[in-house]
PDB file of C-alpha atoms in Angstrom:
ATOM      1  CA  UNK A 290       0.000   0.000   0.000  1.00  0.00           C
ATOM      2  CA  UNK A 291       1.111   3.491  -0.786  1.00  0.00           C
ATOM      3  CA  UNK A 292       1.715   5.524   2.387  1.00  0.00           C
ATOM      4  CA  UNK A 293       0.834   8.763   0.523  1.00  0.00           C
ATOM      5  CA  UNK A 294      -2.605   7.343  -0.273  1.00  0.00           C
ATOM      6  CA  UNK A 295      -3.134   6.389   3.373  1.00  0.00           C
ATOM      7  CA  UNK A 296      -2.124   9.898   4.497  1.00  0.00           C
ATOM      8  CA  UNK A 297      -4.593  11.418   1.996  1.00  0.00           C
ATOM      9  CA  UNK A 298      -7.394   9.216   3.319  1.00  0.00           C
ATOM     10  CA  UNK A 299      -6.575  10.151   6.927  1.00  0.00           C
ATOM     11  CA  UNK A 300      -6.577  13.842   5.942  1.00  0.00           C
ATOM     12  CA  UNK A 301      -9.941  13.432   4.183  1.00  0.00           C
ATOM     13  CA  UNK A 302     -11.372  11.694   7.253  1.00  0.00           C
ATOM     14  CA  UNK A 303     -10.233  14.580   9.477  1.00  0.00           C
ATOM     15  CA  UNK A 304     -11.950  17.146   7.219  1.00  0.00           C
ATOM     16  CA  UNK A 305     -15.217  15.310   6.603  1.00  0.00           C
ATOM     17  CA  UNK A 306     -17.908  13.233   8.268  1.00  0.00           C
ATOM     18  CA  UNK A 307     -16.275   9.953   7.204  1.00  0.00           C
ATOM     19  CA  UNK A 308     -15.817   7.882  10.342  1.00  0.00           C
ATOM     20  CA  UNK A 309     -14.677   4.559   8.880  1.00  0.00           C
ATOM     21  CA  UNK A 310     -12.646   3.502   5.870  1.00  0.00           C
ATOM     22  CA  UNK A 311     -11.754   0.029   4.698  1.00  0.00           C
ATOM     23  CA  UNK A 312      -9.430  -0.835   1.814  1.00  0.00           C
ATOM     24  CA  UNK A 313      -8.014  -4.051   0.442  1.00  0.00           C
ATOM     25  CA  UNK A 314      -5.223  -4.458  -2.078  1.00  0.00           C
ATOM     26  CA  UNK A 315      -2.968  -7.342  -3.035  1.00  0.00           C
ATOM     27  CA  UNK A 316      -3.995  -9.459  -0.052  1.00  0.00           C
ATOM     28  CA  UNK A 317      -3.511  -6.654   2.516  1.00  0.00           C
ATOM     29  CA  UNK A 318      -6.540  -5.231   4.315  1.00  0.00           C
ATOM     30  CA  UNK A 319      -6.494  -1.789   6.001  1.00  0.00           C
ATOM     31  CA  UNK A 320      -9.295  -0.446   8.188  1.00  0.00           C
ATOM     32  CA  UNK A 321      -9.296   3.110   9.582  1.00  0.00           C
ATOM     33  CA  UNK A 322     -11.785   4.411  12.105  1.00  0.00           C
ATOM     34  CA  UNK A 323     -12.214   7.731  13.885  1.00  0.00           C
ATOM     35  CA  UNK A 324     -14.549   8.516  16.729  1.00  0.00           C
ATOM     36  CA  UNK A 325     -15.602  12.152  17.101  1.00  0.00           C
ATOM     37  CA  UNK A 326     -12.740  14.649  17.069  1.00  0.00           C
ATOM     38  CA  UNK A 327     -10.067  11.986  17.557  1.00  0.00           C
ATOM     39  CA  UNK A 328      -7.617  11.417  14.750  1.00  0.00           C
ATOM     40  CA  UNK A 329      -8.238   8.339  12.611  1.00  0.00           C
ATOM     41  CA  UNK A 330      -6.616   5.243  14.022  1.00  0.00           C
ATOM     42  CA  UNK A 331      -5.558   2.081  12.253  1.00  0.00           C
ATOM     43  CA  UNK A 332      -7.871  -0.589  13.638  1.00  0.00           C
ATOM     44  CA  UNK A 333      -6.709  -3.504  11.538  1.00  0.00           C
ATOM     45  CA  UNK A 334      -3.934  -3.884   8.999  1.00  0.00           C
ATOM     46  CA  UNK A 335      -3.058  -7.430   8.177  1.00  0.00           C
ATOM     47  CA  UNK A 336      -2.551  -9.815   5.301  1.00  0.00           C
ATOM     48  CA  UNK A 337      -5.742 -11.460   4.112  1.00  0.00           C
ATOM     49  CA  UNK A 338      -5.606 -15.238   3.870  1.00  0.00           C
ATOM     50  CA  UNK A 339      -6.695 -16.474   0.459  1.00  0.00           C
ATOM     51  CA  UNK A 340      -9.177 -19.331   0.457  1.00  0.00           C
ATOM     52  CA  UNK A 341     -11.004 -21.251  -2.239  1.00  0.00           C
ATOM     53  CA  UNK A 342     -13.969 -18.853  -1.951  1.00  0.00           C
ATOM     54  CA  UNK A 343     -12.503 -15.501  -0.858  1.00  0.00           C
ATOM     55  CA  UNK A 344     -15.286 -13.119   0.293  1.00  0.00           C
ATOM     56  CA  UNK A 345     -18.565 -14.986   0.001  1.00  0.00           C
ATOM     57  CA  UNK A 346     -20.370 -12.425   2.172  1.00  0.00           C
ATOM     58  CA  UNK A 347     -19.698  -9.371  -0.048  1.00  0.00           C
ATOM     59  CA  UNK A 348     -20.694 -11.411  -3.088  1.00  0.00           C
ATOM     60  CA  UNK A 349     -23.959 -12.276  -1.351  1.00  0.00           C
ATOM     61  CA  UNK A 350     -24.459  -8.606  -0.409  1.00  0.00           C
ATOM     62  CA  UNK A 351     -23.794  -7.533  -4.002  1.00  0.00           C
ATOM     63  CA  UNK A 352     -26.301 -10.084  -5.284  1.00  0.00           C
ATOM     64  CA  UNK A 353     -28.898  -8.847  -2.786  1.00  0.00           C
ATOM     65  CA  UNK A 354     -28.221  -5.214  -3.776  1.00  0.00           C
ATOM     66  CA  UNK A 355     -28.454  -6.040  -7.489  1.00  0.00           C
ATOM     67  CA  UNK A 356     -31.770  -7.837  -7.066  1.00  0.00           C
ATOM     68  CA  UNK A 357     -33.155  -4.969  -4.974  1.00  0.00           C
ATOM     69  CA  UNK A 358     -31.964  -2.301  -7.419  1.00  0.00           C
ATOM     70  CA  UNK A 359     -32.974  -4.228 -10.540  1.00  0.00           C
ATOM     71  CA  UNK A 360     -36.760  -3.715 -10.156  1.00  0.00           C
ATOM     72  CA  UNK A 361     -36.308   0.029  -9.626  1.00  0.00           C
ATOM     73  CA  UNK A 362     -34.107   0.334 -12.704  1.00  0.00           C
ATOM     74  CA  UNK A 363     -36.473  -1.815 -14.747  1.00  0.00           C
ATOM     75  CA  UNK A 364     -39.479   0.453 -14.228  1.00  0.00           C
ATOM     76  CA  UNK A 365     -40.546   1.488 -17.699  1.00  0.00           C
ATOM     77  CA  UNK A 366     -39.474   5.020 -18.533  1.00  0.00           C
ATOM     78  CA  UNK A 367     -37.812   5.574 -15.140  1.00  0.00           C
ATOM     79  CA  UNK A 368     -34.100   6.388 -14.967  1.00  0.00           C
ATOM     80  CA  UNK A 369     -31.890   6.929 -11.944  1.00  0.00           C
ATOM     81  CA  UNK A 370     -29.705   9.979 -11.364  1.00  0.00           C
ATOM     82  CA  UNK A 371     -26.680   8.635  -9.481  1.00  0.00           C
ATOM     83  CA  UNK A 372     -24.030  10.343  -7.403  1.00  0.00           C
ATOM     84  CA  UNK A 373     -20.837  10.946  -9.392  1.00  0.00           C
ATOM     85  CA  UNK A 374     -18.760  11.158  -6.194  1.00  0.00           C
ATOM     86  CA  UNK A 375     -18.542  10.539  -2.467  1.00  0.00           C
ATOM     87  CA  UNK A 376     -19.658  13.474  -0.344  1.00  0.00           C
ATOM     88  CA  UNK A 377     -22.531  15.168   1.462  1.00  0.00           C
ATOM     89  CA  UNK A 378     -25.837  15.614  -0.410  1.00  0.00           C
ATOM     90  CA  UNK A 379     -27.604  18.984  -0.297  1.00  0.00           C
ATOM     91  CA  UNK A 380     -30.937  19.680  -2.013  1.00  0.00           C
ATOM     92  CA  UNK A 381     -30.462  23.486  -1.957  1.00  0.00           C
ATOM     93  CA  UNK A 382     -27.668  26.044  -2.239  1.00  0.00           C
ATOM     94  CA  UNK A 383     -28.273  27.189   1.354  1.00  0.00           C
ATOM     95  CA  UNK A 384     -30.663  26.377   4.203  1.00  0.00           C
ATOM     96  CA  UNK A 385     -32.814  29.393   3.251  1.00  0.00           C
ATOM     97  CA  UNK A 386     -32.916  28.557  -0.484  1.00  0.00           C
ATOM     98  CA  UNK A 387     -35.606  26.400  -2.103  1.00  0.00           C
ATOM     99  CA  UNK A 388     -34.543  22.896  -3.222  1.00  0.00           C
ATOM    100  CA  UNK A 389     -33.089  22.596  -6.718  1.00  0.00           C
ATOM    101  CA  UNK A 390     -35.426  19.679  -7.529  1.00  0.00           C
ATOM    102  CA  UNK A 391     -38.621  18.387  -5.943  1.00  0.00           C
ATOM    103  CA  UNK A 392     -41.004  15.641  -7.004  1.00  0.00           C
ATOM    104  CA  UNK A 393     -42.674  16.953 -10.160  1.00  0.00           C
ATOM    105  CA  UNK A 394     -39.774  19.201 -11.192  1.00  0.00           C
ATOM    106  CA  UNK A 395     -39.126  19.158 -14.945  1.00  0.00           C
ATOM    107  CA  UNK A 396     -35.422  18.679 -15.585  1.00  0.00           C
ATOM    108  CA  UNK A 397     -33.236  18.979 -18.656  1.00  0.00           C
ATOM    109  CA  UNK A 398     -29.714  17.678 -19.168  1.00  0.00           C
ATOM    110  CA  UNK A 399     -28.204  20.918 -17.787  1.00  0.00           C
ATOM    111  CA  UNK A 400     -30.637  21.300 -14.866  1.00  0.00           C
ATOM    112  CA  UNK A 401     -28.907  21.352 -11.474  1.00  0.00           C
ATOM    113  CA  UNK A 402     -30.696  18.877  -9.200  1.00  0.00           C
ATOM    114  CA  UNK A 403     -28.495  19.022  -6.076  1.00  0.00           C
ATOM    115  CA  UNK A 404     -25.080  19.838  -4.628  1.00  0.00           C
ATOM    116  CA  UNK A 405     -22.593  17.307  -3.327  1.00  0.00           C
ATOM    117  CA  UNK A 406     -19.932  18.664  -1.000  1.00  0.00           C
ATOM    118  CA  UNK A 407     -16.605  16.873  -1.228  1.00  0.00           C
ATOM    119  CA  UNK A 408     -13.496  18.146   0.533  1.00  0.00           C
ATOM    120  CA  UNK A 409     -15.147  21.535   1.223  1.00  0.00           C
ATOM    121  CA  UNK A 410     -15.950  22.010  -2.492  1.00  0.00           C
ATOM    122  CA  UNK A 411     -19.596  22.406  -3.491  1.00  0.00           C
ATOM    123  CA  UNK A 412     -20.166  20.410  -6.697  1.00  0.00           C
ATOM    124  CA  UNK A 413     -23.346  21.172  -8.652  1.00  0.00           C
ATOM    125  CA  UNK A 414     -24.865  17.932  -9.963  1.00  0.00           C
ATOM    126  CA  UNK A 415     -26.785  18.090 -13.238  1.00  0.00           C
ATOM    127  CA  UNK A 416     -29.602  15.759 -14.252  1.00  0.00           C
ATOM    128  CA  UNK A 417     -27.794  14.821 -17.508  1.00  0.00           C
ATOM    129  CA  UNK A 418     -31.165  13.723 -18.947  1.00  0.00           C
ATOM    130  CA  UNK A 419     -34.588  15.188 -19.608  1.00  0.00           C
ATOM    131  CA  UNK A 420     -37.688  14.232 -17.678  1.00  0.00           C
ATOM    132  CA  UNK A 421     -39.713  14.783 -14.517  1.00  0.00           C
ATOM    133  CA  UNK A 422     -38.379  13.989 -11.033  1.00  0.00           C
ATOM    134  CA  UNK A 423     -40.602  11.274  -9.532  1.00  0.00           C
ATOM    135  CA  UNK A 424     -38.744  10.540  -6.299  1.00  0.00           C
ATOM    136  CA  UNK A 425     -35.941  11.999  -4.148  1.00  0.00           C
ATOM    137  CA  UNK A 426     -33.999   9.040  -2.742  1.00  0.00           C
ATOM    138  CA  UNK A 427     -31.612  10.840  -0.349  1.00  0.00           C
ATOM    139  CA  UNK A 428     -32.237  13.087   2.666  1.00  0.00           C
ATOM    140  CA  UNK A 429     -30.709  16.560   2.836  1.00  0.00           C
ATOM    141  CA  UNK A 430     -27.320  16.516   4.599  1.00  0.00           C
ATOM    142  CA  UNK A 431     -26.898  12.750   4.162  1.00  0.00           C
ATOM    143  CA  UNK A 432     -23.534  11.235   3.193  1.00  0.00           C
ATOM    144  CA  UNK A 433     -23.609   9.617  -0.251  1.00  0.00           C
ATOM    145  CA  UNK A 434     -21.346   7.130  -1.989  1.00  0.00           C
ATOM    146  CA  UNK A 435     -20.153   7.018  -5.583  1.00  0.00           C
ATOM    147  CA  UNK A 436     -22.904   5.568  -7.784  1.00  0.00           C
ATOM    148  CA  UNK A 437     -25.586   5.852  -5.091  1.00  0.00           C
ATOM    149  CA  UNK A 438     -29.058   6.595  -6.533  1.00  0.00           C
ATOM    150  CA  UNK A 439     -30.135  10.188  -5.753  1.00  0.00           C
ATOM    151  CA  UNK A 440     -33.303  10.716  -7.800  1.00  0.00           C
ATOM    152  CA  UNK A 441     -35.755   8.787  -9.944  1.00  0.00           C
ATOM    153  CA  UNK A 442     -36.693  10.602 -13.131  1.00  0.00           C
ATOM    154  CA  UNK A 443     -39.439   9.720 -15.613  1.00  0.00           C
ATOM    155  CA  UNK A 444     -37.824  10.055 -19.012  1.00  0.00           C
ATOM    156  CA  UNK A 445     -40.595   8.847 -21.315  1.00  0.00           C
TER     157      UNK A 445
END
């Protein structure tokens, strides 16, 4: 593992709401955790033993996630606007401002639907498709992951 990468992750954890981080590479597993204002601490860093079926649980979780997400994605004429990054989801530019997108909002490819804050940078997220917002899938101020569904949009 690259020590520079680990230092960057620790720095990111200090500046954000990320409280746990887990990474695995070339048979080495690293887990970082921070509680409150404490600096992130290495909880577990050890070689991972390779077995005939390495990681059956995550494979089962992925299968469960795929089957749960498949019906939503298969709804006719419904597309999903996904998060392009890890960060904090905001529906409006400020607490006093109205949300960028509500249920029923007509959106075009350039329409800003939310903001995702990552490393103290406010990133405006565009719909990248035309349609009508049918569902908001994330609460304001909630942490989001890369690829996490944010909105359902009726495209046809």
